[in-house]
Short mmCIF file of C-alpha atoms and ligand atoms in Angstrom, two decimals:
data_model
loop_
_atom_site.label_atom_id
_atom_site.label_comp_id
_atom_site.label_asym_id
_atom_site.label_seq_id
_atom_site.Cartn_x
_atom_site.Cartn_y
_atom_site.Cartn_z
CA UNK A 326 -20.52 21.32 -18.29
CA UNK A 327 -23.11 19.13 -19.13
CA UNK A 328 -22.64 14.95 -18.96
CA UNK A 329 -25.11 12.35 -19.25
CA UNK A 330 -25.88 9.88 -17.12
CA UNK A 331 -24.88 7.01 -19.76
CA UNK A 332 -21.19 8.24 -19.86
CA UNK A 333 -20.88 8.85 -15.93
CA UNK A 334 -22.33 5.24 -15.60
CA UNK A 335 -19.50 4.10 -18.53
CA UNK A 336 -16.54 5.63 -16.96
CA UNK A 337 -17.17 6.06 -13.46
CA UNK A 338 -18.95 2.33 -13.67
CA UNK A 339 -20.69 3.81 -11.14
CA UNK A 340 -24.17 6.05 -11.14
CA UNK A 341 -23.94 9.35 -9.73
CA UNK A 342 -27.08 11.27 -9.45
CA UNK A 343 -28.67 12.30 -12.66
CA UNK A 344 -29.68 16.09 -11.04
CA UNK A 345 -25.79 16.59 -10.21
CA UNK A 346 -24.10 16.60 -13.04
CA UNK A 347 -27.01 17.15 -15.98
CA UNK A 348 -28.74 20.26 -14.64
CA UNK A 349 -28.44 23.88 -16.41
CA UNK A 350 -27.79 26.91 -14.00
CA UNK A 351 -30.47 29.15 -13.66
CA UNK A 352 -30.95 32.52 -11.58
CA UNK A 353 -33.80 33.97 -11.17
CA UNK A 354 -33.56 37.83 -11.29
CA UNK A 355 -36.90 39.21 -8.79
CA UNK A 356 -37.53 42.87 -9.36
CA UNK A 357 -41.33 42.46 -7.14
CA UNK A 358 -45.10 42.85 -8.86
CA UNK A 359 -47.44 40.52 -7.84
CA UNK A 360 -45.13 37.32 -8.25
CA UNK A 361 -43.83 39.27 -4.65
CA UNK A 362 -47.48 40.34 -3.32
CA UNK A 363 -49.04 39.90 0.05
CA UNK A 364 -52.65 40.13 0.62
CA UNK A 365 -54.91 40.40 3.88
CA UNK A 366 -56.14 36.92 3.66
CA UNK A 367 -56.18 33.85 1.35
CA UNK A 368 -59.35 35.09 -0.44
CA UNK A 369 -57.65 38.02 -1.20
CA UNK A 370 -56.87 37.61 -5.16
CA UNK A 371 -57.12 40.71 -6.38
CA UNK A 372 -56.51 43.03 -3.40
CA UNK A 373 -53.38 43.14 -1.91
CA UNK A 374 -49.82 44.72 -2.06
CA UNK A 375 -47.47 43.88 -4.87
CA UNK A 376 -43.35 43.76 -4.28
CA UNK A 377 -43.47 42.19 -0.88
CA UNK A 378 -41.90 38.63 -0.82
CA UNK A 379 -38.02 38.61 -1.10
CA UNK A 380 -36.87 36.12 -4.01
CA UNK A 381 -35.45 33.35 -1.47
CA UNK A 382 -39.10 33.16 -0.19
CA UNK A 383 -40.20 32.38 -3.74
CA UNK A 384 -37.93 30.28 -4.47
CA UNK A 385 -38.07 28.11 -1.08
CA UNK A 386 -42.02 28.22 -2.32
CA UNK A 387 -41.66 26.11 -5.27
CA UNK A 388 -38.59 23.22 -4.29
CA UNK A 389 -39.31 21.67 -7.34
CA UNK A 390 -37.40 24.45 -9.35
CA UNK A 391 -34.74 22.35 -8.28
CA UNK A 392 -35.25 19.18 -10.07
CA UNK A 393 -34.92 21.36 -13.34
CA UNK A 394 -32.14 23.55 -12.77
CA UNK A 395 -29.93 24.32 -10.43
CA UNK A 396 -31.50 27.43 -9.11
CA UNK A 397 -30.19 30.49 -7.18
CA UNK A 398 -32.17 34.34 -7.01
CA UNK A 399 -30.44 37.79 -6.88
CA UNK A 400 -33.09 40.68 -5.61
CA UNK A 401 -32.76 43.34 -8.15
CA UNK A 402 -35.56 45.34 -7.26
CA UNK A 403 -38.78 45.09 -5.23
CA UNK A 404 -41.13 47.24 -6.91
CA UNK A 405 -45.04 47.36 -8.66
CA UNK A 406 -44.14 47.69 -12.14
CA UNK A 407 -46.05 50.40 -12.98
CA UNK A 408 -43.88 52.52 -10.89
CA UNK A 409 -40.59 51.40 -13.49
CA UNK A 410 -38.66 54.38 -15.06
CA UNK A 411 -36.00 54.20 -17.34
CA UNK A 412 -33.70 53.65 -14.49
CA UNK A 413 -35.17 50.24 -13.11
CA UNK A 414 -35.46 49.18 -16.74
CA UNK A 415 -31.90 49.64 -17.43
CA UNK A 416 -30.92 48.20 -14.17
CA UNK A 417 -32.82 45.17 -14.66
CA UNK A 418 -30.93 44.77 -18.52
CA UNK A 419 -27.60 45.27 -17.30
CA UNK A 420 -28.30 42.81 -14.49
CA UNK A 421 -29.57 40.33 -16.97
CA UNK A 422 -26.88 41.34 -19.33
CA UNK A 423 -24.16 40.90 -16.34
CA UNK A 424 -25.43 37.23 -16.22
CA UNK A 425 -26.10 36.32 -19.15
CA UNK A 426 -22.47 36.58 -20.13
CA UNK A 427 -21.03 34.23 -17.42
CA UNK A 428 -20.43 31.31 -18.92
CA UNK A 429 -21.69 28.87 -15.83
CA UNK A 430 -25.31 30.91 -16.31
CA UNK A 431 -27.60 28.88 -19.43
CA UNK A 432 -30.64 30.73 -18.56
CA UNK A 433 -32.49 33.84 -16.67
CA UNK A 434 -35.76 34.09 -14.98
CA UNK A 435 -37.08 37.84 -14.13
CA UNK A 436 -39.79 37.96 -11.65
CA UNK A 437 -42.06 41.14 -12.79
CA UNK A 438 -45.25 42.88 -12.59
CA UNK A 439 -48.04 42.16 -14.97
CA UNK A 440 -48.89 45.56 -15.60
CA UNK A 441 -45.42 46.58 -17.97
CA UNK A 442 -44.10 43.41 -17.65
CA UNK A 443 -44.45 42.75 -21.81
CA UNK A 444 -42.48 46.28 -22.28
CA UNK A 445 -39.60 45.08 -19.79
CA UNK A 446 -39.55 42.12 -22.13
CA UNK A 447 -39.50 43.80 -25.33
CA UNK A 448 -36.72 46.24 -23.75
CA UNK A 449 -34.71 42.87 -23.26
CA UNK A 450 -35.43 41.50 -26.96
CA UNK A 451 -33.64 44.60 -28.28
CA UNK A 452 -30.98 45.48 -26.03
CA UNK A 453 -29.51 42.00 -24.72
CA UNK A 454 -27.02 40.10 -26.87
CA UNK A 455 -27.06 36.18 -26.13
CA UNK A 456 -28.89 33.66 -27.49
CA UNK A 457 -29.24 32.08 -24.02
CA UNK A 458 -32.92 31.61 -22.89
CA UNK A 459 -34.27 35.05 -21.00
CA UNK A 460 -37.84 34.49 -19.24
CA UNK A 461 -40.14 37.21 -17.92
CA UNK A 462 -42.77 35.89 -15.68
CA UNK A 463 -45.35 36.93 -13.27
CA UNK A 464 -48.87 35.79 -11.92
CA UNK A 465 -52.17 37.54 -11.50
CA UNK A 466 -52.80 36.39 -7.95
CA UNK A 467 -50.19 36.83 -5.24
CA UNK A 468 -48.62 33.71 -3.29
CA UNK A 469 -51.18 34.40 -0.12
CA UNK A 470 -54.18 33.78 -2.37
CA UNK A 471 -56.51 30.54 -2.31
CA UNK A 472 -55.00 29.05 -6.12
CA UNK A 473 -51.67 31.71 -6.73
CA UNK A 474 -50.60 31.24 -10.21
CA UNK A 475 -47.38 32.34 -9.40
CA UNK A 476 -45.48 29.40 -8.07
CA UNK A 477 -46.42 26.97 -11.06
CA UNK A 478 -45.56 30.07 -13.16
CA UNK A 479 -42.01 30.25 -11.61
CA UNK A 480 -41.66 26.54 -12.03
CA UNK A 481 -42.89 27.11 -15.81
CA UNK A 482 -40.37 29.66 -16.03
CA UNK A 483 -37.30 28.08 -14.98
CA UNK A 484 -38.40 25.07 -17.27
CA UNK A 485 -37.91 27.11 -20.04
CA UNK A 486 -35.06 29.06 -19.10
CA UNK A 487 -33.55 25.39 -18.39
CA UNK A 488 -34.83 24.03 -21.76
CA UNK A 489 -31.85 23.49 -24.07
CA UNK A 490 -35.23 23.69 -27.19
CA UNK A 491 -35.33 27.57 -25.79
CA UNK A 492 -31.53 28.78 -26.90
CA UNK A 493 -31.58 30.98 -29.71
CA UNK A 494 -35.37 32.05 -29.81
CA UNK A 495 -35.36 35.65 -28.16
CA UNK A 496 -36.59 36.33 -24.90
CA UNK A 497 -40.08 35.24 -23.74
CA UNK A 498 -42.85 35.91 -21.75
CA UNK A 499 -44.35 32.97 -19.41
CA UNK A 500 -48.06 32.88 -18.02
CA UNK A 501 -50.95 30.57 -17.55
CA UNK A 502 -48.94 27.73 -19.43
CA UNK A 503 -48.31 29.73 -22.20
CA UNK A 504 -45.07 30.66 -23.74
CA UNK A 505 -45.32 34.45 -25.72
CA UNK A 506 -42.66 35.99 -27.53
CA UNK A 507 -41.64 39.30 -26.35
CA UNK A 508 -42.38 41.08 -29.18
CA UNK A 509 -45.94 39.79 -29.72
CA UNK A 510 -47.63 39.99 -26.21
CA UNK A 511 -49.51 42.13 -24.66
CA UNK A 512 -51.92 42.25 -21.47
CA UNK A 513 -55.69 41.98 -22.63
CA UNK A 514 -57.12 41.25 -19.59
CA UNK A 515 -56.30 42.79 -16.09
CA UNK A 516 -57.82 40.61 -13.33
CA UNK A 517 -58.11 36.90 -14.90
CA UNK A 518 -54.93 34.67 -14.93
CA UNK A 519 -55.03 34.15 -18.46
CA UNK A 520 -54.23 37.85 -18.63
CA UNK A 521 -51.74 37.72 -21.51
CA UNK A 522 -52.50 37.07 -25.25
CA UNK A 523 -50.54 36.09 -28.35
CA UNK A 524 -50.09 32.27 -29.95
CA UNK A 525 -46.59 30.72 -30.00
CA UNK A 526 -46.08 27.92 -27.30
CA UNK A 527 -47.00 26.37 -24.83
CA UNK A 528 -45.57 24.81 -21.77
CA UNK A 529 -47.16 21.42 -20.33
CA UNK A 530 -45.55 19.45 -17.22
CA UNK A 531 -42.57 20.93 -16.94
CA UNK A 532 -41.36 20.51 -21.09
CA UNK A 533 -41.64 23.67 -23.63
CA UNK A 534 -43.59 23.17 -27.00
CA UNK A 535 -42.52 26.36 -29.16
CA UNK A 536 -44.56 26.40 -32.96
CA UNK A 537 -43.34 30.01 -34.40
CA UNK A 538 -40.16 31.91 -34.69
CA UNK A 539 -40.24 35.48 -34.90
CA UNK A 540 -39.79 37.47 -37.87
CA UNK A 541 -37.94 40.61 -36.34
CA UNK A 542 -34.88 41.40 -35.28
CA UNK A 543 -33.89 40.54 -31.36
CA UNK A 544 -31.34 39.97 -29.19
CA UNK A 545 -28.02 39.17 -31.06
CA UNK A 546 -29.03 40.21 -34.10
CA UNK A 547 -29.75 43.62 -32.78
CA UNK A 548 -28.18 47.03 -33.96
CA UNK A 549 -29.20 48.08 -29.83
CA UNK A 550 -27.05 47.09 -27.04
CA UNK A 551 -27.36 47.91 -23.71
CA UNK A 552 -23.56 48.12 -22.92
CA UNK A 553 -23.36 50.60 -25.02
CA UNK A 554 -26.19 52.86 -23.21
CA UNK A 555 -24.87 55.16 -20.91
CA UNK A 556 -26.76 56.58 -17.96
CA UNK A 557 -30.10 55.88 -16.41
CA UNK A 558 -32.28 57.34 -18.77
CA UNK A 559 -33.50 57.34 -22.20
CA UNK A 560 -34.49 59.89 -24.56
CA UNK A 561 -37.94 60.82 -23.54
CA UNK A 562 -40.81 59.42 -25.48
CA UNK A 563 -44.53 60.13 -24.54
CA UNK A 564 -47.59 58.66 -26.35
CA UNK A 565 -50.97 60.58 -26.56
CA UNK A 566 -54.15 58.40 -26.49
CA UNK A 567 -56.54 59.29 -29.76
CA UNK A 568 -60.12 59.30 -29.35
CA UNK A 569 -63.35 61.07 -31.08
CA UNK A 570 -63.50 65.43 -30.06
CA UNK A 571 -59.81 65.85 -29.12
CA UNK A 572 -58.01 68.76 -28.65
CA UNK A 573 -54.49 69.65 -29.48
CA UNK A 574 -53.61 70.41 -26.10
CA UNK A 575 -52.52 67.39 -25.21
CA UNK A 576 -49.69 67.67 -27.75
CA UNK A 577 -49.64 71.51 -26.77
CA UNK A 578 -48.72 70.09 -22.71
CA UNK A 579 -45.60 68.14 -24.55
CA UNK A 580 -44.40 70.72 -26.78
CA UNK A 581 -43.84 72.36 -23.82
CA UNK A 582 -42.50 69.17 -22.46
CA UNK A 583 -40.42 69.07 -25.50
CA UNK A 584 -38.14 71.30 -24.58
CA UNK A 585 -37.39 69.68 -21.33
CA UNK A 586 -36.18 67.02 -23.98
CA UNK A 587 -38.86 64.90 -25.48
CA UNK A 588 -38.01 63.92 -28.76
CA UNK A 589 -41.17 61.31 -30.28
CA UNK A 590 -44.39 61.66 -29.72
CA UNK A 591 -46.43 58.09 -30.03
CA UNK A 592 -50.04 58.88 -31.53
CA UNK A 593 -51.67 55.65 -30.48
CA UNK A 594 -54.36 56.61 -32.85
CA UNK A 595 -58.10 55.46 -33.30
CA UNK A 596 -58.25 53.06 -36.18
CA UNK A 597 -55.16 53.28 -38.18
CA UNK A 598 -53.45 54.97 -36.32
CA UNK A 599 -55.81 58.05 -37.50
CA UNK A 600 -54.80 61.34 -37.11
CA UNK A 601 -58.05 63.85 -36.37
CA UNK A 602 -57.57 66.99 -39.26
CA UNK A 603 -57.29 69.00 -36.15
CA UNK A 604 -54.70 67.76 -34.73
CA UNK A 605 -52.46 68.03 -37.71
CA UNK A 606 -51.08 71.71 -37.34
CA UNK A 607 -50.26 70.85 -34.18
CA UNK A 608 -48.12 67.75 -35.02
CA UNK A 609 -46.52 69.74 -37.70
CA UNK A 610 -45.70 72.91 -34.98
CA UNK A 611 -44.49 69.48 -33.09
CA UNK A 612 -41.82 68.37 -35.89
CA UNK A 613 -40.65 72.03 -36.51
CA UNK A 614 -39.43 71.82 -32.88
CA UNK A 615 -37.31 68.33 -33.58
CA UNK A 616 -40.30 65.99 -32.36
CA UNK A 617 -40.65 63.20 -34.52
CA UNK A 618 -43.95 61.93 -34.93
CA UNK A 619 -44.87 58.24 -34.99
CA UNK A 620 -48.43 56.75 -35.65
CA UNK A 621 -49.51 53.42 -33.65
CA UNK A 622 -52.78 52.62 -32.90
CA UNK A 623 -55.36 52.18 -30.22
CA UNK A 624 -57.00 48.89 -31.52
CA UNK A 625 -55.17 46.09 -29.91
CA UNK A 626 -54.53 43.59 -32.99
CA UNK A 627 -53.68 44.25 -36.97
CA UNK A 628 -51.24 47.12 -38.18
CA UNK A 629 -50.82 50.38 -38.76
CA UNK A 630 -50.10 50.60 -42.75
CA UNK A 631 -48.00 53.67 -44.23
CA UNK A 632 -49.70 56.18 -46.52
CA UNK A 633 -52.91 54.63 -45.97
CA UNK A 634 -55.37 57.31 -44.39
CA UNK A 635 -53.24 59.46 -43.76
CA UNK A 636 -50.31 60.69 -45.65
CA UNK A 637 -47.06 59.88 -44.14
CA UNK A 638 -44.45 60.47 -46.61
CA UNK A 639 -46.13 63.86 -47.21
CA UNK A 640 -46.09 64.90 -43.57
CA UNK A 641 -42.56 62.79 -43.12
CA UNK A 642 -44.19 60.67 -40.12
CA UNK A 643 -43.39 57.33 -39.49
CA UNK A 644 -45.62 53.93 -38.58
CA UNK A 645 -44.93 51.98 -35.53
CA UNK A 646 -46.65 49.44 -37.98
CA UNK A 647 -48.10 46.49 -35.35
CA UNK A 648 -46.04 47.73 -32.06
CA UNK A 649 -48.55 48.30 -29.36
CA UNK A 650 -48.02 51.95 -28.15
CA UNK A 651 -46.15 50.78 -25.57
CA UNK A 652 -43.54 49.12 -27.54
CA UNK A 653 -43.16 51.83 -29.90
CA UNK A 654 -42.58 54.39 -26.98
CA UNK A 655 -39.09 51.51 -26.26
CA UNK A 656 -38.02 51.23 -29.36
CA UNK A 657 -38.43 54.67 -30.19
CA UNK A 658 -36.16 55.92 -27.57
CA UNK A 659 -33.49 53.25 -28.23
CA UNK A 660 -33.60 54.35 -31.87
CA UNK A 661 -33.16 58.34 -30.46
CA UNK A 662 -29.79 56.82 -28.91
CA UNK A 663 -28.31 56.51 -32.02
CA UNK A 664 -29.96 58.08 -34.21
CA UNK A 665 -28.70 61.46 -33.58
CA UNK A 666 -30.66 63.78 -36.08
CA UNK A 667 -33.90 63.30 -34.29
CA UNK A 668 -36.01 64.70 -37.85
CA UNK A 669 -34.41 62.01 -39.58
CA UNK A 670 -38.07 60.07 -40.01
CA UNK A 671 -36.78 57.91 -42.70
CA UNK A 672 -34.18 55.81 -40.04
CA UNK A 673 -36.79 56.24 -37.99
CA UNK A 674 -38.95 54.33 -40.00
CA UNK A 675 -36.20 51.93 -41.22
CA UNK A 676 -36.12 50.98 -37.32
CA UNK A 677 -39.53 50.45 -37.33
CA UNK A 678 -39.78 48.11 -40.27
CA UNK A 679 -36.82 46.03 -38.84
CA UNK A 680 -37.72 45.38 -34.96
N1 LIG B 1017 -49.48 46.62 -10.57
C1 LIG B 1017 -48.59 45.64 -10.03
C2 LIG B 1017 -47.37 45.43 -10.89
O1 LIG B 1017 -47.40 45.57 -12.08
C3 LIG B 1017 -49.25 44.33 -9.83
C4 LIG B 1017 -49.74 43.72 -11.12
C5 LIG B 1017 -49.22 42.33 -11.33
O2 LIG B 1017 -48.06 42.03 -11.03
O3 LIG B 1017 -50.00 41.53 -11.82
O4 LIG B 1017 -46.33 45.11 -10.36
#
């Protein structure tokens, strides 16, 4: 439990330290990515091997964690993220979950990789119930580089996690000084440290500064929960990239993959989520076989608006509307665990609209 120093000092009459008794508990979940890395040498910034550094190493890096919060790490995994499955991703929830409902916990930190490290987010937005602050964070360079972002990132992090101004407001993403919501960020640039995008905070000196909520549903108010997923996977979900002069067969390769269980198909489309007239039959020979069908687009920022270009209600698709590919892929499989009649485009699509 929290005291302040004014009532220790009133009935103690004595002053205990301030960190003691007024610091929030933190842990720090590390699952590897560069956050973890080890390079060559110090000018080694971009070359190197990610998941390397166990989690008491990182935090022994940054001592200062421990003026905000009282701070302890649990390893969960040590892995690039790129290499994440289902199975990592639903370890990592149900560890976060797991601590998230002790009561001594106030916040979590999750040490990631950059390069899915805004889907592992997302995943967390939908599927974790608590309005206790969740922070995803890694860095760009790794600790054995000349200026590695990662340990005022981590010290960022568990500022925010710690930051009573944080409860309530989803999970969030923490880089470069900047606070993202889950939902909205995305990686835009791959080798800089300013590698995510999106506006809605910012952290200075240790103290959050959050301007926007968000609009969608997340975390408590969430139909998903991952105590109620069983197993280590989720129904399979596979996006095809559009460009100019394609060919069906890429959706040919997953109807075949369909029956090994793939149920959506994410058209991360040119433009509006476009769909070339070519590819049409084949989407349609897709949905006859229980594949649902749902548009997104390739262009990183606006929306993908129904019936406009293309006819959705006519073909009975649905619009991930202004989920990144990658996001739709989530939330389409967490909608496929409950949504049982995988044609049924119009829950689909009510998902969609609410998330
Ligand atoms: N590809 C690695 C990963 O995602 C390193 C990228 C990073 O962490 O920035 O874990």
């Amino acid at each position: 439990m929290k005291k302040t120093l004014t009532a220790l000092t009133l009935s103690l009459g004595l002053i205990l330290p301030f960190s003691t008794f007024a610091k929030n508990n933190v842990v720090v979940v590390a699952t590897g990515g560069t956050i973890a890395g080890a390079g060559a040498s110090s000018t080694n910034s971009a070359t190197y091997t990610a998941a390397k550094v166990p989690v008491d190493d990182l935090l022994n890096a940054v001592p200062q964690i421990q003026n905000l919060a009282n701070v302890t790490g649990v390893q969960a995994l040590q892995v690039a993220s790129e290499s994440i499955t289902d199975k990592e991703l639903l370890a990592i929830a149900r560890k976060v979950n797991e601590l998230v409902k002790k009561p001594e916990v106030n916040g979590v930190v999750i040490t990631h990789g950059t390069d899915t490290l805004e889907e592992t987010a997302y995943f967390l937005s939908l599927t974790v119930h608590t309005d206790k602050p969740i922070v995803v964070v890694g860095s760009m360079r790794p600790p054995s580089a000349l200026s590695a972002d990662g340990p005022l990132n981590l010290y960022s992090a568990v500022a925010l996690a710690a930051a009573d101004d944080a409860k309530g407001k989803g999970v969030f993403v923490l880089m470069n000084d900047d606070i993202f919501a889950a939902r909205d960020v995305t990686k835009t640039i791959n080798i800089h440290t300013n590698a995510f995008s999106s506006q809605w905070g910012s952290l200075v000196e240790g103290k959050p500064y959050l301007f926007r909520n968000v609009a969608k549903r997340f975390n408590n108010a969430s139909e998903f929960n991952i105590e109620n997923i069983k197993g280590d996977t989720l129904p399979l979900v596979q996006i095809v990239y559009g460009s100019g002069n394609m060919l069906p067969d890429a959706y040919t390769a997953y109807t075949a993959y369909a029956k090994a269980g793939a149920k959506a198909i994410i058209h991360a489309g040119t433009g509006n989520g476009s769909v070339a007239k070519n590819i049409v039959p084949t989407l349609t020979e897709l949905q006859k076989q229980g594949v649902q069908i749902i548009r997104s687009s390739r262009v990183p920022q606006g929306f993908v608006l129904r019936n406009a270009e293309q006819p959705d209600d006519k073909y009975n698709w649905v619009v991930a509307h202004d989920l990144n590919p990658q996001k739709a892929k989530l939330l389409a499989a967490l909608a496929l665990t409950k949504t049982k009649d995988a044609k049924d485009a119009k829950e689909m699509q009510r998902i969609f609209w609410e998330y």
